[in-house]
Coordinates of C-alpha atoms and ligand atoms in Angstrom, one line a residue:
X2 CA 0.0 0.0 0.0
X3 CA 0.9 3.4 -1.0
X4 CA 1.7 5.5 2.4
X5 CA -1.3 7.2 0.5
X6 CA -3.7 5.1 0.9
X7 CA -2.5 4.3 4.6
X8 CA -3.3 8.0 5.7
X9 CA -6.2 7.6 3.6
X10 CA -9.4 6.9 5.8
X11 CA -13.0 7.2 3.8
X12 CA -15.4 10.2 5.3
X13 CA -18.2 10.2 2.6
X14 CA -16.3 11.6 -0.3
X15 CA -14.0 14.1 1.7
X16 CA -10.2 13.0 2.4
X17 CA -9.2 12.5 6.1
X18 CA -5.7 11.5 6.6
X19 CA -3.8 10.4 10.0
X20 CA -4.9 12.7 12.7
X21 CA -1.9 15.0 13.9
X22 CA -0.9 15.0 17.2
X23 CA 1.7 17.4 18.0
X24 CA 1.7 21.2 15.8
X25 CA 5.2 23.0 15.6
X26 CA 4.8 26.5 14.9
X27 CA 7.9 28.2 13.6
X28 CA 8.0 31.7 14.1
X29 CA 6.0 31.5 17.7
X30 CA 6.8 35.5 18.1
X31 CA 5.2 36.5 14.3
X32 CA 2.3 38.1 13.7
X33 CA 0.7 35.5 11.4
X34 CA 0.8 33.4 15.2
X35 CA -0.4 35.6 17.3
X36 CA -3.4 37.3 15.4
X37 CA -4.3 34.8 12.6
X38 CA -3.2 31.3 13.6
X39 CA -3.7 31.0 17.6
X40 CA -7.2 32.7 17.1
X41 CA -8.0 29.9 14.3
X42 CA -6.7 27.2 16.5
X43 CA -8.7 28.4 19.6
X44 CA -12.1 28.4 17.2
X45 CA -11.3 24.6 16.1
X46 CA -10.6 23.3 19.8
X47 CA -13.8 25.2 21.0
X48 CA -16.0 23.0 18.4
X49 CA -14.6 20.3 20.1
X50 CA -11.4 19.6 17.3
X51 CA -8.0 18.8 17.7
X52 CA -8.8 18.7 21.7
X53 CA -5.3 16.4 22.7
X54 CA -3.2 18.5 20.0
X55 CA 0.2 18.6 21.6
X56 CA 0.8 22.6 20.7
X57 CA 5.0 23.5 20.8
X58 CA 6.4 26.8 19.5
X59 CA 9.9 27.9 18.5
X60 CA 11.6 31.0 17.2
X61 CA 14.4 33.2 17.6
X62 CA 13.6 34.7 20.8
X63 CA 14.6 34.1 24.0
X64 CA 11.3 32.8 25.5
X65 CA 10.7 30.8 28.9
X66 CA 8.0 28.2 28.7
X67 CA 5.5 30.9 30.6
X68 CA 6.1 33.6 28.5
X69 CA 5.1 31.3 25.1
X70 CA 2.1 30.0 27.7
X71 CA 1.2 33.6 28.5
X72 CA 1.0 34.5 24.4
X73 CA -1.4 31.4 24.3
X74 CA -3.8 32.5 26.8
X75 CA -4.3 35.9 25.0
X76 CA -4.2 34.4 21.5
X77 CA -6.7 32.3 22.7
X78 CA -9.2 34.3 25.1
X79 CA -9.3 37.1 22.5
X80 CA -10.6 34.4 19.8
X81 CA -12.7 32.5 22.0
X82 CA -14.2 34.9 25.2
X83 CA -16.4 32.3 26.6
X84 CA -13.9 29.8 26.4
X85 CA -13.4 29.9 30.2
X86 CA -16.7 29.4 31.3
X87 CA -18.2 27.6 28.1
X88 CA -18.3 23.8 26.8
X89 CA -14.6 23.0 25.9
X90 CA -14.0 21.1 28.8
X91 CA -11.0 22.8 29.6
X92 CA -9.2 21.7 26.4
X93 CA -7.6 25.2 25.5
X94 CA -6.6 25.6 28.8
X95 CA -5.1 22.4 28.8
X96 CA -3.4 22.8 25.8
X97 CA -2.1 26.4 26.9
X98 CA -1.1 24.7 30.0
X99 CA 1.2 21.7 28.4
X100 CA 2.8 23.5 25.2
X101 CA 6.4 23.9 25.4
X102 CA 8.3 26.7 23.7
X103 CA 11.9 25.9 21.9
X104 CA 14.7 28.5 21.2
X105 CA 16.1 27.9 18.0
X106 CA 17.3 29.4 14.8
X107 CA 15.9 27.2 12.6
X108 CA 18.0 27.6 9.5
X109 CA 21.1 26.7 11.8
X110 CA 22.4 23.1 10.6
X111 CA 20.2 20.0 12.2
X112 CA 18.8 22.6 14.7
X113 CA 15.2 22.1 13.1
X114 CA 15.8 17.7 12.7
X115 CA 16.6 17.6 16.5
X116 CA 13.8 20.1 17.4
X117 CA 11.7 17.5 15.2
X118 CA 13.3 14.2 17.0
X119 CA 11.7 15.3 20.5
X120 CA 8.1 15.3 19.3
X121 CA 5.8 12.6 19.3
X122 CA 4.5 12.0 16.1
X123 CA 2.8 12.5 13.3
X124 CA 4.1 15.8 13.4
X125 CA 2.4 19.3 11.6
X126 CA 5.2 21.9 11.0
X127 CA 4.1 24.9 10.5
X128 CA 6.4 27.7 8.7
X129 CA 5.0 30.7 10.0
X130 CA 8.6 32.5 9.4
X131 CA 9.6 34.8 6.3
X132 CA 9.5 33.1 3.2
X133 CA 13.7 33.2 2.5
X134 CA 14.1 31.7 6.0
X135 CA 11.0 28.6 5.4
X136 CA 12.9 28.0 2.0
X137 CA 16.3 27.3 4.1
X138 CA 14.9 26.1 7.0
X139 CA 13.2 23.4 4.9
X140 CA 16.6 22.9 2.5
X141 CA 18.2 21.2 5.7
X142 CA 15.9 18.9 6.3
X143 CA 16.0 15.2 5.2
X144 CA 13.3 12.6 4.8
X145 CA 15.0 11.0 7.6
X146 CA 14.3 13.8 9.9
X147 CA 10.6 13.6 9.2
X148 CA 8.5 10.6 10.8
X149 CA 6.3 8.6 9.1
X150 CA 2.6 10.9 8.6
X151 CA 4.6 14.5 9.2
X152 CA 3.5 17.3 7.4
X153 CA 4.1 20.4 6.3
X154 CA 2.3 23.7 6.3
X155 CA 3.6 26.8 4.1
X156 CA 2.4 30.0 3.9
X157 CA 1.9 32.5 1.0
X158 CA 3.6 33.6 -0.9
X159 CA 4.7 30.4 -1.6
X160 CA 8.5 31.2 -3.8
X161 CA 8.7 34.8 -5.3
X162 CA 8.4 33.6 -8.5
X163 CA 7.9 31.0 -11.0
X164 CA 11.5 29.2 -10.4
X165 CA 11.2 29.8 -6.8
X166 CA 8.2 28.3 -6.6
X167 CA 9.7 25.2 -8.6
X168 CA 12.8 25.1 -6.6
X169 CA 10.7 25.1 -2.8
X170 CA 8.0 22.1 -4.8
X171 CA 11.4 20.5 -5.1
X172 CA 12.6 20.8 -1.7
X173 CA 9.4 19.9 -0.2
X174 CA 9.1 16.7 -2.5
X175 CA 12.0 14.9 -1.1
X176 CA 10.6 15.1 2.4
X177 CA 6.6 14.3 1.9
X178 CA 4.3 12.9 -0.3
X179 CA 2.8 16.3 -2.0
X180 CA -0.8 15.3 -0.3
X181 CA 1.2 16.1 3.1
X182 CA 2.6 19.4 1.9
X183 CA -0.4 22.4 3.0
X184 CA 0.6 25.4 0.8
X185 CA -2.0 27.5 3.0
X186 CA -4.6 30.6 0.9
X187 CA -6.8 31.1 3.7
X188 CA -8.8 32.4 1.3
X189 CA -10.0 29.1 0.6
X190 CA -11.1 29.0 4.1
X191 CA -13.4 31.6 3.8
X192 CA -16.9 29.9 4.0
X193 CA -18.2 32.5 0.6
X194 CA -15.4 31.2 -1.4
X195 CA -16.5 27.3 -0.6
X196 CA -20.0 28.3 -1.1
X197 CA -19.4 28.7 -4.7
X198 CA -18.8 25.2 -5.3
X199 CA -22.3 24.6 -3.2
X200 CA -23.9 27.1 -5.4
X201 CA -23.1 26.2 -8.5
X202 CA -23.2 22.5 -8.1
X203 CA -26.1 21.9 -6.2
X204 CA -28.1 24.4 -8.0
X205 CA -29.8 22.9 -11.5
X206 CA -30.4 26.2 -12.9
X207 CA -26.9 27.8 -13.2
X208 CA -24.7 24.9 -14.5
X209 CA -26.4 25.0 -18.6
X210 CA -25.8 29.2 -18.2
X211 CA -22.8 28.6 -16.3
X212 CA -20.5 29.2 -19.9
X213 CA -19.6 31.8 -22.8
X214 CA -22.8 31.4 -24.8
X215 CA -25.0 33.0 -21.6
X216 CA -21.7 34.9 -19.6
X217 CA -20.2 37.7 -20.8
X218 CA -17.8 38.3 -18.6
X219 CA -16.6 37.8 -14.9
X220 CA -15.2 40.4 -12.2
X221 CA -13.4 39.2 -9.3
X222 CA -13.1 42.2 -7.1
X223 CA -10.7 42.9 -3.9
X224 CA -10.8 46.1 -2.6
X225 CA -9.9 47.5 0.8
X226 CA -10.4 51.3 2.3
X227 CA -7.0 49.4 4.3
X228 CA -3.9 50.9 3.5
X229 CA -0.6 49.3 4.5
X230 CA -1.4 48.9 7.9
X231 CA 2.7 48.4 9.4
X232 CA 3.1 45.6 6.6
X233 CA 5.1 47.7 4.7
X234 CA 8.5 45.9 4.8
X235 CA 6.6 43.0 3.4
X236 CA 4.0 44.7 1.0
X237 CA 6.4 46.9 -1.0
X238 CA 8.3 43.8 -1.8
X239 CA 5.1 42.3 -3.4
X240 CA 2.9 44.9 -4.5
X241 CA -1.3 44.1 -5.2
X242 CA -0.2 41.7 -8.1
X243 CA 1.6 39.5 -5.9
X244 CA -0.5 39.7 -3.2
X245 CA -3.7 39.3 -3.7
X246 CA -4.2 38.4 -7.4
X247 CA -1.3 35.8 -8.1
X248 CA -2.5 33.9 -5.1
X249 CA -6.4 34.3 -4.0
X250 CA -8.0 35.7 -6.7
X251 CA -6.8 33.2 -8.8
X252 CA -8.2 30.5 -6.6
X253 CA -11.8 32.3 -6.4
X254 CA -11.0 32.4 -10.6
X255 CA -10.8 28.6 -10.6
X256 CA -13.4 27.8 -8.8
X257 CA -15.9 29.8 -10.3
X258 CA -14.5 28.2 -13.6
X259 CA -13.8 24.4 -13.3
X260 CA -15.5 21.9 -14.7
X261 CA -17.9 20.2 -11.9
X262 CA -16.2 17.6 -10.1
X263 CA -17.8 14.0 -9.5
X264 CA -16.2 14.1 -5.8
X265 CA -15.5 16.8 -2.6
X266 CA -12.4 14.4 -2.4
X267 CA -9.0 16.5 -2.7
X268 CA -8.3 14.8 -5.8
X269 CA -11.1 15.4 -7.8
X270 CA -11.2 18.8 -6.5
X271 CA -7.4 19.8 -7.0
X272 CA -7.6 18.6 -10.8
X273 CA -10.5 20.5 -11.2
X274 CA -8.7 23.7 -10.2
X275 CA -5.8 22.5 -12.2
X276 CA -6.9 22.2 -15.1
X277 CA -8.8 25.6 -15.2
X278 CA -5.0 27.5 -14.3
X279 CA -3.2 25.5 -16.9
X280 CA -6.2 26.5 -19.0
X281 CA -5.5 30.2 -18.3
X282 CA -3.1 33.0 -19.8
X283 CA -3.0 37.0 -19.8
X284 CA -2.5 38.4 -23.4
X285 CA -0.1 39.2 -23.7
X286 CA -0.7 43.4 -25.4
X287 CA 0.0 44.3 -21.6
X288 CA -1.3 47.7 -22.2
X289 CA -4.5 46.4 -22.7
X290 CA -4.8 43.3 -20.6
X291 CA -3.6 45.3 -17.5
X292 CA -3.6 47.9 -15.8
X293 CA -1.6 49.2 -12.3
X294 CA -1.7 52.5 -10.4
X295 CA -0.3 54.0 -7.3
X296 CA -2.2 55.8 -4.7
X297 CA -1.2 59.1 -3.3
X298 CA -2.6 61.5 -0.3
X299 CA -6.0 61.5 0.6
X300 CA -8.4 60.8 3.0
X301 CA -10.1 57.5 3.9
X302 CA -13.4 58.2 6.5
X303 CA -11.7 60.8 7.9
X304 CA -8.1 59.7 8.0
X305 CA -5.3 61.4 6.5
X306 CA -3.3 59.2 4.1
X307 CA 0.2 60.2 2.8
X308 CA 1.5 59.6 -0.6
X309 CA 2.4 55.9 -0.6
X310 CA 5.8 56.5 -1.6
X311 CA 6.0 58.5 1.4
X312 CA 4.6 55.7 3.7
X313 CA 7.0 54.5 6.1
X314 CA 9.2 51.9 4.8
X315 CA 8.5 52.0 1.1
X316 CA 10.7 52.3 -1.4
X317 CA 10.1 54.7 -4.5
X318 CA 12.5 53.0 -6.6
X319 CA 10.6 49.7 -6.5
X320 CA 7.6 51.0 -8.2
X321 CA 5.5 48.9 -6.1
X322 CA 1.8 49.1 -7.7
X323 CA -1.0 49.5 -4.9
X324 CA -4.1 48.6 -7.2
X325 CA -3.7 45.8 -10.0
X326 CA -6.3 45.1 -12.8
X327 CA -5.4 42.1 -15.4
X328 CA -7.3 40.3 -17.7
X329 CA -7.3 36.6 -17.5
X330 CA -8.8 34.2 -20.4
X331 CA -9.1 30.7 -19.8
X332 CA -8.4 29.3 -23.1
X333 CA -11.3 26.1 -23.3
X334 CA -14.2 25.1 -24.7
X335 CA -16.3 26.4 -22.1
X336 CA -15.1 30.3 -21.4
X337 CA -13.3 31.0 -24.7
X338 CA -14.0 34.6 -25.4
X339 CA -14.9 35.6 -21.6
X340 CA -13.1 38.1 -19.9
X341 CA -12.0 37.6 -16.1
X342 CA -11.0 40.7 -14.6
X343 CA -9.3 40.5 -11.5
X344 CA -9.1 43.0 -9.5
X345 CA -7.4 44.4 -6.2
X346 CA -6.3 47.5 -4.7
X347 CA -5.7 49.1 -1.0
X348 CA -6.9 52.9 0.4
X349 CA -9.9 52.8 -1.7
X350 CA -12.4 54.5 -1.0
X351 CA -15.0 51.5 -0.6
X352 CA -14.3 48.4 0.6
X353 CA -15.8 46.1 -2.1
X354 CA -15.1 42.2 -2.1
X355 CA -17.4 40.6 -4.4
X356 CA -17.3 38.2 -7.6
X357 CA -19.9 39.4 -10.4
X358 CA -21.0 37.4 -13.0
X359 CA -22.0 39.1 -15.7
X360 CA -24.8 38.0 -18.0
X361 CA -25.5 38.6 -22.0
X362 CA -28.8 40.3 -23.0
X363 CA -31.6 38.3 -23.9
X364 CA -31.3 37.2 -27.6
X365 CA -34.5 39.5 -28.3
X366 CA -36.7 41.6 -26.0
X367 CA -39.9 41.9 -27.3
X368 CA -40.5 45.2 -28.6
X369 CA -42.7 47.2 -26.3
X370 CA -40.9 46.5 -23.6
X371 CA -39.3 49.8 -22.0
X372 CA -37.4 50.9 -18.7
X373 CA -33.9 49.4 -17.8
X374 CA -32.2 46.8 -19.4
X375 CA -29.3 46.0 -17.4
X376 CA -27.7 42.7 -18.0
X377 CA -28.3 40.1 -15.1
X378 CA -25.7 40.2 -12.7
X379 CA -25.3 37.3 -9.9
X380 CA -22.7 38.8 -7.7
X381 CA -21.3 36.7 -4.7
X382 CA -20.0 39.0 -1.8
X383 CA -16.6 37.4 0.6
X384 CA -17.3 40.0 3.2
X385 CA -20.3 40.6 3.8
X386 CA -20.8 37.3 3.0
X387 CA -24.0 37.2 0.3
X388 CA -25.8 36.4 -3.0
X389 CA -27.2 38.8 -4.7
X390 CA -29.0 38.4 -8.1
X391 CA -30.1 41.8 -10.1
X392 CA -32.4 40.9 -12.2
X393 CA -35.1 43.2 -14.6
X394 CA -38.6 42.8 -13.3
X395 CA -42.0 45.1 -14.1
X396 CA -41.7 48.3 -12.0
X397 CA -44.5 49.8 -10.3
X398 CA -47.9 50.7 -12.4
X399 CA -47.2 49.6 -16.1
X400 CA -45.6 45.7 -16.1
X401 CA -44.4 46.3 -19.3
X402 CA -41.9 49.2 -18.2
X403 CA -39.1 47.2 -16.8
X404 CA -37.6 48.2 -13.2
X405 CA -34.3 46.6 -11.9
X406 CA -34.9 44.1 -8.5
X407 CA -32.4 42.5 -6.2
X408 CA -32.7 39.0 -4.6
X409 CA -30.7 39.0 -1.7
X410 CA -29.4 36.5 0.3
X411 CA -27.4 35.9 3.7
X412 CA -24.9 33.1 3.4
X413 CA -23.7 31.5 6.6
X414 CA -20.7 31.9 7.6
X415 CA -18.5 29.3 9.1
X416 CA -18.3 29.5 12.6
X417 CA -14.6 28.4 12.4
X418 CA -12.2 31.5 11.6
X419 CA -10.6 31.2 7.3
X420 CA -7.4 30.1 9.7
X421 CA -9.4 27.5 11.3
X422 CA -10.2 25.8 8.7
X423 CA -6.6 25.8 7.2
X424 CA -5.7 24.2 10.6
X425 CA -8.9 21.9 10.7
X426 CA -7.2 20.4 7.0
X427 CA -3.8 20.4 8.5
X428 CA -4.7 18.7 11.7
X429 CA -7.3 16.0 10.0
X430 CA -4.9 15.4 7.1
X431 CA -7.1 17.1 4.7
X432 CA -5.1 19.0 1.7
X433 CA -8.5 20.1 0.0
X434 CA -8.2 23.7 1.2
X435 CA -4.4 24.0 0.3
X436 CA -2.7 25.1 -3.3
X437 CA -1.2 21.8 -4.7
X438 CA 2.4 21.8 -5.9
X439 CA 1.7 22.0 -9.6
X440 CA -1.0 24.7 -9.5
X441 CA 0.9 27.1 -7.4
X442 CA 3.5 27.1 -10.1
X443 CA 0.7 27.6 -12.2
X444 CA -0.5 30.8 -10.6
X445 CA 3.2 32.2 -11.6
X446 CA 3.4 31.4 -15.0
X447 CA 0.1 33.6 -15.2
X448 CA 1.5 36.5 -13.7
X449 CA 5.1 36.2 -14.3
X450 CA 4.5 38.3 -18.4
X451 CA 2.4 40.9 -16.4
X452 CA 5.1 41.3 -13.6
X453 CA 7.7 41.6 -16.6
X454 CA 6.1 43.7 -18.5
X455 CA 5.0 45.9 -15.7
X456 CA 9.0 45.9 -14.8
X457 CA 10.1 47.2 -17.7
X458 CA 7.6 50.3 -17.5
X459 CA 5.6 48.6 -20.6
X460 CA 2.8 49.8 -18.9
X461 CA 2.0 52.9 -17.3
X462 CA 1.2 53.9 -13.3
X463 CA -1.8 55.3 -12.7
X464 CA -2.4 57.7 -9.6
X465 CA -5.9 57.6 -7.9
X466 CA -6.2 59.6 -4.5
X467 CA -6.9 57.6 -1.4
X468 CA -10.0 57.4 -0.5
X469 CA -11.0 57.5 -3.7
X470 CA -12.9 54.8 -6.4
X471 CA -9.5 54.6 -8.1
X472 CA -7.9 56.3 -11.4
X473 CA -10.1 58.5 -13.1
X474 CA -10.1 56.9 -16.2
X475 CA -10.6 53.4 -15.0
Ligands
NDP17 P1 6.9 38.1 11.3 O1 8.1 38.8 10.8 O2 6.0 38.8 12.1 O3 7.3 36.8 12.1 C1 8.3 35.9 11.6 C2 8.7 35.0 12.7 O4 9.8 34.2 12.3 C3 9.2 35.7 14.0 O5 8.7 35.0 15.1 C4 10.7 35.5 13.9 O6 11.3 35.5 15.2 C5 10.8 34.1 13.3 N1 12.1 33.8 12.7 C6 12.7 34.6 11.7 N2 13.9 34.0 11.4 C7 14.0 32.9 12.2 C8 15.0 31.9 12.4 N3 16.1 31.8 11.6 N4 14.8 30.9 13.3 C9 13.7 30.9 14.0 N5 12.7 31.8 13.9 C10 12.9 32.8 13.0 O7 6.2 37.5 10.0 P2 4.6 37.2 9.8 O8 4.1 36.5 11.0 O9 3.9 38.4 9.4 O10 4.6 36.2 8.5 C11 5.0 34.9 8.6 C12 4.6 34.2 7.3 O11 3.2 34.3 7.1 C13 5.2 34.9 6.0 O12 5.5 34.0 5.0 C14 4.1 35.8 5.6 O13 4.1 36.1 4.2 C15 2.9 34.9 5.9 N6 1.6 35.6 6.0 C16 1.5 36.6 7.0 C17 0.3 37.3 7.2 C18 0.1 38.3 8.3 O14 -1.0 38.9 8.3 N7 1.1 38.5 9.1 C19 -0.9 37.0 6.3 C20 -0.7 35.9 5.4 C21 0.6 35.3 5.3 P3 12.2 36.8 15.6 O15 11.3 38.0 15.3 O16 12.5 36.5 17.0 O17 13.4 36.7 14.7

């Protein structure tokens, strides 16, 4: 038997591997740990997951045992108020109360293998450290430091590039099998973007319009009022390109594009997504297929913005774009011909995170009909988390004058945290909400033109004032 189909225990259709039992985190100190992952890991353990996890941190710092304990505790209260007094049966506190905390520079030779050895097994490892330092940190491991059922958890961005990318699938392969590698897009956690699949599967109605002879075109849509919030060191070095659209948006792309899959099993799913990206290229008239800008002084709800060259810790010389626009066309039977603008930008004016899918007119309107005829737009919202479909409908008095209506509905959201549910697939052996190997390489190839051309000024920087709806002429 393939080690494969040891992990490999049925649960319906979804994949469930061999349960964790101990979680490294790597980079205890971060800020991924402390606002993101701790909260998620609190969420899971109060609906009654992961309850005996055996919970260890290391990182560069000089921490006692009670100072990595005391983190925990207000990681986890903030995420979980009731968790005191409420129905986890102690768990967190228990967990809190039996994690140990490891000083160690993790890039130093063997210093992450014996860290490793001391655990009990099947091991998570989670890289919450600066991408340059998960890429050696990883390097100097062998399979033999691994035991049998480890895996490993890296976060975004996953390489810097397309040969980056390649060169971390390749270091990773010689440790794990690729279903134990979780390249994390919490994204993916996010109960809206799941929905889709739900929505357009489940749903009779949309799957025979779901395609270029009903869908003109498709906008998937990021933006934040946010500005750089202290992440400057690491957001000038990627820019909204790299941030949000060669990762996430691309996911949300493939999802709302793939063919339907006969399974929820990882497998089925991760092809599907697969074979949309491979599918998918940005033409490659730049000018046309992209656009970037830059956002300069203004004033968000009453906040004074600076220039974001100004910002602290940018650099003007990088040209760092803070609102990205390109044009992807998945090149197949089914969307040939249907533009999918992706979209993202920070210190916007309106926060606006929403797919819309864009419908063609009817192939004739009867004449006589008057009043608006705005295409039908289904748009799917990731925060608020809804469905809204704005249809054409009589208006009030004459039915045959045409008046625009909105069905609206609330979508549940998961009462895990997005980093919840990354951890919930980590910690049950479940890959189906991480990138595989082949398709984050994918994602680069997409972008990696764009980026080039965008480097060598092919294009031009827009300017929109923060605070505002973004370039004039976009
Ligand atoms: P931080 O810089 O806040 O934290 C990095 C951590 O790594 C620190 O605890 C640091 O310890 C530790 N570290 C660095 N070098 C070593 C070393 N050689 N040995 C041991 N520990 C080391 O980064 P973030 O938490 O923000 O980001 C971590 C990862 O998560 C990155 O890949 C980032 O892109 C990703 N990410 C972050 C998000 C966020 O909101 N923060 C969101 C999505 C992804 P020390 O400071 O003591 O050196």
């Amino acid at each position: 038997m393939t080690t494969h189909a040891i992990d490999e225990q049925a649960s319906g259709h979804r994949f469930r591997g061999q349960a964790i039992r101990t979680l490294l985190i790597l980079g205890a100190s971060g800020d991924l740990t402390g606002r993101l992952l701790l909260p998620g890991l609190a969420r899971l353990v109060r609906h009654g997951k992961a309850e005996d996890l055996a919970l260890v941190g290391a990182g560069s710092d000089a921490w006692t045992a009670e100072d990595w304990q005391g983190r925990l505790a207000t990681s986890f209260a903030a995420a979980t108020p009731d968790s005191g007094t409420a129905d986890d049966g102690g768990a967190l506190a228990r967990i809190c109360a039996a994690s140990t905390y490891h000083q160690v520079d993790v890039t130093a030779d063997g210093a992450l293998a014996g860290l490793i050895a001391g655990l009990e097994p099947p091991v998570a490892i989670y890289f919450a450290l600066p991408p340059a330092v998960s890429e050696k940190a990883s390097a100097k491991l062998g399979p033999g430091d691994l035991p049998e059922g480890s895996r490993l958890v890296l976060e975004k961005p996953f390489g810097t590039d397309l040969e980056s990318a390649s060169r971390l699938n390749s270091i990773l392969a010689r440790l794990v099998p690729e279903d134990h590698i979780h390249r994390v897009d919490h994204f993916l956690g996010k109960a809206t973007v799941l929905n889709i699949l739900g929505l357009r599967f489940a749903n009779r109605f949309l799957e025979p319009v779901w395609n270029s002879l009903h869908i003109d075109s498709v906008d998937i849509v990021f933006d934040e009022e946010l500005t750089l919030e202290n992440r400057a060191r690491y957001y000038d070095g990627a820019g909204a390109l790299k941030d949000m659209i060669q990762s996430h948006l691309l996911q949300v792309m493939a999802l709302l594009a793939m063919n339907a899959p006969s399974t929820l099993h990882e497998r089925d799913l991760r092809d599907h997504v697969g074979t949309v990206l491979r599918a998918s290229s940005v033409h490659p008239d730049f000018r046309e297929s992209t656009r970037r800008a830059r956002y300069t002084a203004g004033n968000i709800g009453g906040r004074e913005v600076p220039n974001y060259v100004d910002e602290t810790g940018v650099d003007p010389s990088r040209g760092t774009e803070t609102l990205a626009e390109i044009v992807v066309s998945i090149n197949n039977e089914r969307w040939a011909g249907v533009p999918f603008r992706l979209r993202s930008g920070k210190a916007l004016g309106r926060t606006r995170k929403e797919a819309v899918i864009t419908f063609k007119p009817v192939n004739h309107l009867p004449d006589g009909f008057t009043g608006v005829d705005s295409p039908t737009r289904l748009r799917i919202g990731f925060g608020p988390d809804t469905l809204q479909l704005d249809i054409d409908v009589n208006g009030p008095g004459d039915v045959f004058c045409l008046d625009r209506a909105t069905l609206q509905a609330e979508l549940n959201a998961s009462e895990l945290l997005p980093y919840g549910e990354v951890l919930d697939g980590v910690l049950s052996g479940d890959p189906t909400l991480s990138v595989r190997g082949d398709t984050a390489e994918d994602c680069w190839r997409i972008v990696e033109p764009v980026l080039a051309a965008w480097k060598a000024d092919e294009v031009p920087m827009d300017e929109y004032a923060a605070g505002s709806d973004g370039p004039p002429n976009w």
